[in-house]
PDB file of C-alpha atoms in Angstrom:
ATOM      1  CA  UNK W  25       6.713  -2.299 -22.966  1.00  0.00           C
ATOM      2  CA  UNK W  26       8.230  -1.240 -19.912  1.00  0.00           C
ATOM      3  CA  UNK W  27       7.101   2.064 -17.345  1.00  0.00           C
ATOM      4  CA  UNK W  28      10.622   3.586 -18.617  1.00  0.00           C
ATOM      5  CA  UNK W  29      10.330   2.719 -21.807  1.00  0.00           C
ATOM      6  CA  UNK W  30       6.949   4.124 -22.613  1.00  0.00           C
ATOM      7  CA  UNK W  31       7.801   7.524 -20.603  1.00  0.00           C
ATOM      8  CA  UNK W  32      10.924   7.741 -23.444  1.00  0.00           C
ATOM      9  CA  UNK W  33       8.414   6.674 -26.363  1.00  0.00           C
ATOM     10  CA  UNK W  34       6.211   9.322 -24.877  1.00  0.00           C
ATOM     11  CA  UNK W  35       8.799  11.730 -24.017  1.00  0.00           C
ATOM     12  CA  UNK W  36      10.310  11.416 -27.952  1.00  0.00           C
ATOM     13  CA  UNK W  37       6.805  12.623 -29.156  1.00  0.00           C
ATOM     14  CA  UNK W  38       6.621  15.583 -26.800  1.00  0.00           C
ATOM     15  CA  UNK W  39      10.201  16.985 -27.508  1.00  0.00           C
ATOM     16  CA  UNK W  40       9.448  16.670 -31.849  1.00  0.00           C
ATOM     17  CA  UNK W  41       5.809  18.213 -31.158  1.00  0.00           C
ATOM     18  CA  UNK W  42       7.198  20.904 -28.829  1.00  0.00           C
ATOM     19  CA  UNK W  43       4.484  20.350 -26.262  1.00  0.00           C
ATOM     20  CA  UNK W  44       7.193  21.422 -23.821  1.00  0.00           C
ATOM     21  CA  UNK W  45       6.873  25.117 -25.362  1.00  0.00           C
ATOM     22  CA  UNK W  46       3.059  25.889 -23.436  1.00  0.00           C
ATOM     23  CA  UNK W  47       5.054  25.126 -19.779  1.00  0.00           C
ATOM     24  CA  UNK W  48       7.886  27.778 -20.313  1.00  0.00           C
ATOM     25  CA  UNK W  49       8.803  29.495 -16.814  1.00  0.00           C
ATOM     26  CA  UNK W  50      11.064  30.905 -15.363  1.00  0.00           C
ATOM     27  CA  UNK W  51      12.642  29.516 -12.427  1.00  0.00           C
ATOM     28  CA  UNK W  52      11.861  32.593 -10.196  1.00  0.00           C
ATOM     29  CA  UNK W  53       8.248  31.593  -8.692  1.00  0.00           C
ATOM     30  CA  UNK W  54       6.003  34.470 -10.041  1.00  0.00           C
ATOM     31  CA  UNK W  55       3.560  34.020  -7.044  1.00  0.00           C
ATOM     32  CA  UNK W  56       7.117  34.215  -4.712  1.00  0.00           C
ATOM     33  CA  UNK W  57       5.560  30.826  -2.677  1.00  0.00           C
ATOM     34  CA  UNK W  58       7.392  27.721  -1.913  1.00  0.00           C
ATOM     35  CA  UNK W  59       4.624  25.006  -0.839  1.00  0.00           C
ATOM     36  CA  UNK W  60       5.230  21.733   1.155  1.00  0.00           C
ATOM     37  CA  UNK W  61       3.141  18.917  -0.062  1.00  0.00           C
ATOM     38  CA  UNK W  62       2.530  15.283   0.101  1.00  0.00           C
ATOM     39  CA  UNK W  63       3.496  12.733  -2.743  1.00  0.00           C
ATOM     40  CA  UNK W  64       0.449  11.188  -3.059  1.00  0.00           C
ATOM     41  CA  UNK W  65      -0.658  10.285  -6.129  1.00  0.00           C
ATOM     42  CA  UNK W  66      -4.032  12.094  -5.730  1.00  0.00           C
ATOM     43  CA  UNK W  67      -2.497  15.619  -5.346  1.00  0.00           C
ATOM     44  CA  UNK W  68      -0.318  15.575  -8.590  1.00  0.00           C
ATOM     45  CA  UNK W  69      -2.497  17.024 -10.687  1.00  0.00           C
ATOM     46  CA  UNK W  70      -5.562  18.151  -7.893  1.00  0.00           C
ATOM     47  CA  UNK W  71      -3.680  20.713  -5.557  1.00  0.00           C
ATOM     48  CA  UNK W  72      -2.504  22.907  -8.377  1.00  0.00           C
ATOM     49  CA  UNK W  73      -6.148  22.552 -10.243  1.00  0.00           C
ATOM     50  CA  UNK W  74      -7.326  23.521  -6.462  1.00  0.00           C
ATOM     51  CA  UNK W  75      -4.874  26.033  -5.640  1.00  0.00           C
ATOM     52  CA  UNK W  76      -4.994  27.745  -9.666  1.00  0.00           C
ATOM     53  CA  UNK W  77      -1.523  27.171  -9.982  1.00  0.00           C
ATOM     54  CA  UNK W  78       0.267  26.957 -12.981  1.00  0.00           C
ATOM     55  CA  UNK W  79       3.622  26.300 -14.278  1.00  0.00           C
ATOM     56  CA  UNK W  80       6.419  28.461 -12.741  1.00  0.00           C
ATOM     57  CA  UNK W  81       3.823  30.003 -10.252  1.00  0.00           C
ATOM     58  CA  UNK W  82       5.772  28.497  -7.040  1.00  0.00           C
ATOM     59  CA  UNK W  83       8.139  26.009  -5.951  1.00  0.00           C
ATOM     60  CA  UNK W  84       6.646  22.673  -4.649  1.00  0.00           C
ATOM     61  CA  UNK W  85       8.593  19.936  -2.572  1.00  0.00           C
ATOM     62  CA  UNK W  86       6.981  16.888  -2.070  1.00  0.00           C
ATOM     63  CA  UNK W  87       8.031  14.032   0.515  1.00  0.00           C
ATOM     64  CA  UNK W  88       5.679  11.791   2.690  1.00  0.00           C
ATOM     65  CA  UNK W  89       3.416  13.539   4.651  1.00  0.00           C
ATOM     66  CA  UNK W  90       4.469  17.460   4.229  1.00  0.00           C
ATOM     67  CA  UNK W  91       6.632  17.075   7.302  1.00  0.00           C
ATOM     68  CA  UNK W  92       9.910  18.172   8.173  1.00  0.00           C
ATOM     69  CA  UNK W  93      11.342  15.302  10.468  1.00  0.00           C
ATOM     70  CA  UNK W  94      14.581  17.263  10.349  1.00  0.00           C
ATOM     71  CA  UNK W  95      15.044  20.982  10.498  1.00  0.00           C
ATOM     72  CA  UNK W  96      18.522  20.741   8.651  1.00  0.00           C
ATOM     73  CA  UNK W  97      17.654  17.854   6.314  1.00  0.00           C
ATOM     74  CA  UNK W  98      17.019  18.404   2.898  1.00  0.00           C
ATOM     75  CA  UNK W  99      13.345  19.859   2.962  1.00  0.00           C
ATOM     76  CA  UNK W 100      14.250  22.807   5.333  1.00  0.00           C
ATOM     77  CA  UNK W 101      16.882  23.206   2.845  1.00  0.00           C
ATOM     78  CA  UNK W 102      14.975  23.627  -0.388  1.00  0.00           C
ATOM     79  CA  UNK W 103      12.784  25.984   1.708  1.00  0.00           C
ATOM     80  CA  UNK W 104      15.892  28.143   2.565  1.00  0.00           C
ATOM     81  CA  UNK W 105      17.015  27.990  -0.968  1.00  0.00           C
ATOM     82  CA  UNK W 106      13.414  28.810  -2.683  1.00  0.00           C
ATOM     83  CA  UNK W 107      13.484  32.108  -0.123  1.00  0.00           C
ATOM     84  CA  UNK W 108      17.223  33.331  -0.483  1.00  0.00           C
ATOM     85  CA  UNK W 109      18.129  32.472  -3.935  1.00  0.00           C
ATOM     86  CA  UNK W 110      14.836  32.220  -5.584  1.00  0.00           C
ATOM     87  CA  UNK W 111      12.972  35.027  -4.538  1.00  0.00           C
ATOM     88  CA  UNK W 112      10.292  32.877  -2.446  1.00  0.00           C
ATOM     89  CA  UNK W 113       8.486  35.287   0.324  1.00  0.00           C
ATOM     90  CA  UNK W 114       5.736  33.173   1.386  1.00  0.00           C
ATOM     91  CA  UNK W 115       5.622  29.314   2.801  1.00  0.00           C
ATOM     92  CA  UNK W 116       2.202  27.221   2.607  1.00  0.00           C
ATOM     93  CA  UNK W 117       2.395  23.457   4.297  1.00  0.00           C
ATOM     94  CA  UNK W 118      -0.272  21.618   2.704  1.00  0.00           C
ATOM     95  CA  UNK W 119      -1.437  18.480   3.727  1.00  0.00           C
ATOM     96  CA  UNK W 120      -4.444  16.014   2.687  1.00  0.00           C
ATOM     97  CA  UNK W 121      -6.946  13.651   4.105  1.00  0.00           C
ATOM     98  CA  UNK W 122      -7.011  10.297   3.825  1.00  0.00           C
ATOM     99  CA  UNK W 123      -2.963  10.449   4.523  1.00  0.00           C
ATOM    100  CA  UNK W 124      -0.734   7.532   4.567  1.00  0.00           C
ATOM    101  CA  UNK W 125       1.569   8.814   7.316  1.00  0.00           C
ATOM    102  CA  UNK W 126      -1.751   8.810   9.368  1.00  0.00           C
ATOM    103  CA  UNK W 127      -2.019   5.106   9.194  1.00  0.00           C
ATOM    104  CA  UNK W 128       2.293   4.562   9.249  1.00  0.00           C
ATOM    105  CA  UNK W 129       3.544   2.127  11.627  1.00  0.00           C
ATOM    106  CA  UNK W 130       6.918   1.927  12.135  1.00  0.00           C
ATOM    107  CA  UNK W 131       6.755  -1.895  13.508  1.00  0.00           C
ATOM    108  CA  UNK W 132       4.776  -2.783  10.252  1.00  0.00           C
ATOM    109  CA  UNK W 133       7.040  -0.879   7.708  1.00  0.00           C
ATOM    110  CA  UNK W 134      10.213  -2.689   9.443  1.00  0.00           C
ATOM    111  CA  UNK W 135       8.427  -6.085   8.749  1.00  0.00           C
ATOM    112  CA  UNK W 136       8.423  -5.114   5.258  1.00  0.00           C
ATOM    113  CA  UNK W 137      11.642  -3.849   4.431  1.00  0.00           C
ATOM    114  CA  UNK W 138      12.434  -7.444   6.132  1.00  0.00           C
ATOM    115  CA  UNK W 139      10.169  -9.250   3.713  1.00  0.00           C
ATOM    116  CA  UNK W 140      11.873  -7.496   0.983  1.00  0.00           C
ATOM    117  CA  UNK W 141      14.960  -8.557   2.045  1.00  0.00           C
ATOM    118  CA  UNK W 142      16.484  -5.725   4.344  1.00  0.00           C
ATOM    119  CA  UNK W 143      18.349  -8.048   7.090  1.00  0.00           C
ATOM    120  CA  UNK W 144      17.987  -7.939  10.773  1.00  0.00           C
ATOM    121  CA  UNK W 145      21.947  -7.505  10.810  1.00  0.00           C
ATOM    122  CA  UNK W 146      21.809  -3.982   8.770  1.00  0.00           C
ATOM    123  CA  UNK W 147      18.625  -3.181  11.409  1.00  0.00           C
ATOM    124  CA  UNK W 148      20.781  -3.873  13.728  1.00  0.00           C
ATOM    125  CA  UNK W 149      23.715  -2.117  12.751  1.00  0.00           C
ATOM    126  CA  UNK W 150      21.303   1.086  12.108  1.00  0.00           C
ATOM    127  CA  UNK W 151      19.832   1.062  15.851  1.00  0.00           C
ATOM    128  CA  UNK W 152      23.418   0.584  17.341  1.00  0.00           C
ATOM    129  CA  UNK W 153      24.901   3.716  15.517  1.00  0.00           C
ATOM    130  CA  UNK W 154      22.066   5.838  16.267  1.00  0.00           C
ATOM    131  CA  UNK W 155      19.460   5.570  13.934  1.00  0.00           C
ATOM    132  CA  UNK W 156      16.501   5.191  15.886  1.00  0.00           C
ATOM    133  CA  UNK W 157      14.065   3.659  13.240  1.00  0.00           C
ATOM    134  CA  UNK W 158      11.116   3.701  15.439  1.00  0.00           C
ATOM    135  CA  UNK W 159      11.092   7.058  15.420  1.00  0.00           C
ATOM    136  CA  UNK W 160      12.088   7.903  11.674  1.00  0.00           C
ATOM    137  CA  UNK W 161       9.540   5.958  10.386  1.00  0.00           C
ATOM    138  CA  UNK W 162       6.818   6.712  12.728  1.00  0.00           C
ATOM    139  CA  UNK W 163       3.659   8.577  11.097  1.00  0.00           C
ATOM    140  CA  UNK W 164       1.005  11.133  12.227  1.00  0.00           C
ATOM    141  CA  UNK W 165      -2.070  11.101  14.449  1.00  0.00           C
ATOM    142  CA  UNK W 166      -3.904  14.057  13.131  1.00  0.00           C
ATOM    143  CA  UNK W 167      -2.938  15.789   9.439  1.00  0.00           C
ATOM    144  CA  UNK W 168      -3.962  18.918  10.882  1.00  0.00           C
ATOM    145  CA  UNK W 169      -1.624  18.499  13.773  1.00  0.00           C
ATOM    146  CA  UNK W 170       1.109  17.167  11.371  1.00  0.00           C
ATOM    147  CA  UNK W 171       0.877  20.608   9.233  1.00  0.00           C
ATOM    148  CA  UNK W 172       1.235  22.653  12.847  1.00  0.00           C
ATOM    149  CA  UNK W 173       4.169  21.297  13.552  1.00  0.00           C
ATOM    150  CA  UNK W 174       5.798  21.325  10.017  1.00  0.00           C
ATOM    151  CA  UNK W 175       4.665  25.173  10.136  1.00  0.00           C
ATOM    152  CA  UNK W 176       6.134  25.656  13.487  1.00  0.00           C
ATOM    153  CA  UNK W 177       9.626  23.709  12.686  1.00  0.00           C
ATOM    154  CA  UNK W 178       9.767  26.229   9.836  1.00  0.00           C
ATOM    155  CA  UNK W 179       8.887  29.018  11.469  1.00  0.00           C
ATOM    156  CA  UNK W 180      11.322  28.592  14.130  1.00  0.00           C
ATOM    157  CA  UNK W 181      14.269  27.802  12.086  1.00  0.00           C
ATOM    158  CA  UNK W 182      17.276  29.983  13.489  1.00  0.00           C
ATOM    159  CA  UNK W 183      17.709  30.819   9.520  1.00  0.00           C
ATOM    160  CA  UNK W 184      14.498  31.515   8.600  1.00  0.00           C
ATOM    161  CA  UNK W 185      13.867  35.658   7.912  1.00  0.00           C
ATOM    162  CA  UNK W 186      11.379  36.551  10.402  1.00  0.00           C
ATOM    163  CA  UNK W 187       9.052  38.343   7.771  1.00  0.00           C
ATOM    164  CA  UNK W 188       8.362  34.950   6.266  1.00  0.00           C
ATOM    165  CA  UNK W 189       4.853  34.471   6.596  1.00  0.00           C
ATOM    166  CA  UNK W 190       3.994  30.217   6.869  1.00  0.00           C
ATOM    167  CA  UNK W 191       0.587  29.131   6.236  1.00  0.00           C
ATOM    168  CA  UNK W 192      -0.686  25.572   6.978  1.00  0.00           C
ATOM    169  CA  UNK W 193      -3.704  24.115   5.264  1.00  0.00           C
ATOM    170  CA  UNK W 194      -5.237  20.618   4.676  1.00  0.00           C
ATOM    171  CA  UNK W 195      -6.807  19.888   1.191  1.00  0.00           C
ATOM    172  CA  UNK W 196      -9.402  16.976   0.859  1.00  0.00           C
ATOM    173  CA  UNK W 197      -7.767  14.268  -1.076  1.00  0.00           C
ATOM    174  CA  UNK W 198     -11.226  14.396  -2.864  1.00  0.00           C
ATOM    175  CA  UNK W 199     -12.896  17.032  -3.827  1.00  0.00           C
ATOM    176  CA  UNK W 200      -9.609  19.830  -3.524  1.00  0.00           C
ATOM    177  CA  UNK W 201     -11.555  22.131  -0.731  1.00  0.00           C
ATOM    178  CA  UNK W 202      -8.824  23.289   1.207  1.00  0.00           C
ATOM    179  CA  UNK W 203      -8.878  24.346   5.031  1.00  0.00           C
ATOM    180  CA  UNK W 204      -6.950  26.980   6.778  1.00  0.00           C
ATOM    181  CA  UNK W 205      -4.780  25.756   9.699  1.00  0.00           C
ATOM    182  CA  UNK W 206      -2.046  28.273  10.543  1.00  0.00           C
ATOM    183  CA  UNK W 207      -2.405  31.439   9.159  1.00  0.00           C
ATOM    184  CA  UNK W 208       0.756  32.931   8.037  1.00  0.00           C
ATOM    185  CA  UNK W 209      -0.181  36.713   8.321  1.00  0.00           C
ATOM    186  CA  UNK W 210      -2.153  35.970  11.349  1.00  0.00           C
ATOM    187  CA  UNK W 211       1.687  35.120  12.933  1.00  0.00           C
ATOM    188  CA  UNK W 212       3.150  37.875  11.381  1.00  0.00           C
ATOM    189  CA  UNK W 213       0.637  40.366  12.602  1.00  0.00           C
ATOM    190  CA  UNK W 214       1.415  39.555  16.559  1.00  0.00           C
ATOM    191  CA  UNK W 215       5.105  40.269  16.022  1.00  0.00           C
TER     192      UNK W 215
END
């Protein structure tokens, strides 16, 4: 049995049992937070344990790293859309140790999109239109200093509200303790 076909074996079982009926929510965040998170596989179920979040307490967007690379790509846009149509009032960028952007090369992740069959041609054809992959791809040296800047790109967003309080913090990939790196309120405060 396949990953896809044991998620719909699995998936058959929940809908007849109505397991689904215990995660009910609205789609208004109750805690009024969107959070910016890593996809790492270690955080799926340990920031929310750490955090003591729970279904339809805030909205979460994951993507490699917690950084916004773009401030009107689609990240910065979810944020927008948690605060003006969701009733989001509060950001939190949370990062993690132990982070594979830390370690990303862009030279190295170009070899392997090669190996897997990418062509120099389309490389090629993406560096002469503008896409600089060198700098797309390129990771982190510091999470802490990774979640600073994701906080500042958001906080200086022309279409941010300037109320909007954005926290930064960095939870241990381990154990879930989670350390303050931009305070949010702090900011808001010296306005």
């Amino acid at each position: 049995m396949n990953n896809i076909q044991e998620i719909l074996q699995h998936n058959q079982s929940f809908v007849e049992t109505k397991e689904y009926e215990k995660y009910t929510a609205s789609k208004f965040p109750t805690k009024k937070m969107v959070i910016i998170t890593c996809m790492d596989t270690r955080l799926v179920e340990l920031l929310p344990k750490a955090m003591n979040l729970k279904n339809g307490d805030v909205k979460i967007i994951k993507n490699a790293g917690a950084i916004i690379s773009q401030p009107f790509g689609s990240v910065m846009r979810s944020v927008l859309v948690a605060i003006y149509e969701l009733g989001a009032d509060e950001v939190l960028v949370v990062g993690h140790t132990e982070c594979g952007m830390a370690s990303l090369h862009a030279e190295t992740m170009i070899g392997h999109m090669e190996e897997r069959g990418v062509s120099k041609e389309v490389m090629s054809t993406l560096e002469n239109s503008g896409i600089r992959l060198q700098k797309w791809l390129r990771g982190f040296d510091s999470v802490e200093e990774g979640v600073k800047g994701t906080v500042q790109v958001i906080k200086k967003h022309p279409l941010l509200p300037p109320n909007v309080p954005v926290h930064g913090m960095v939870i241990d990939s381990y154990t879930g303790k989670l350390d303050l790196v931009a305070d949010g309120y702090e900011q808001q405060a010296s306005l």
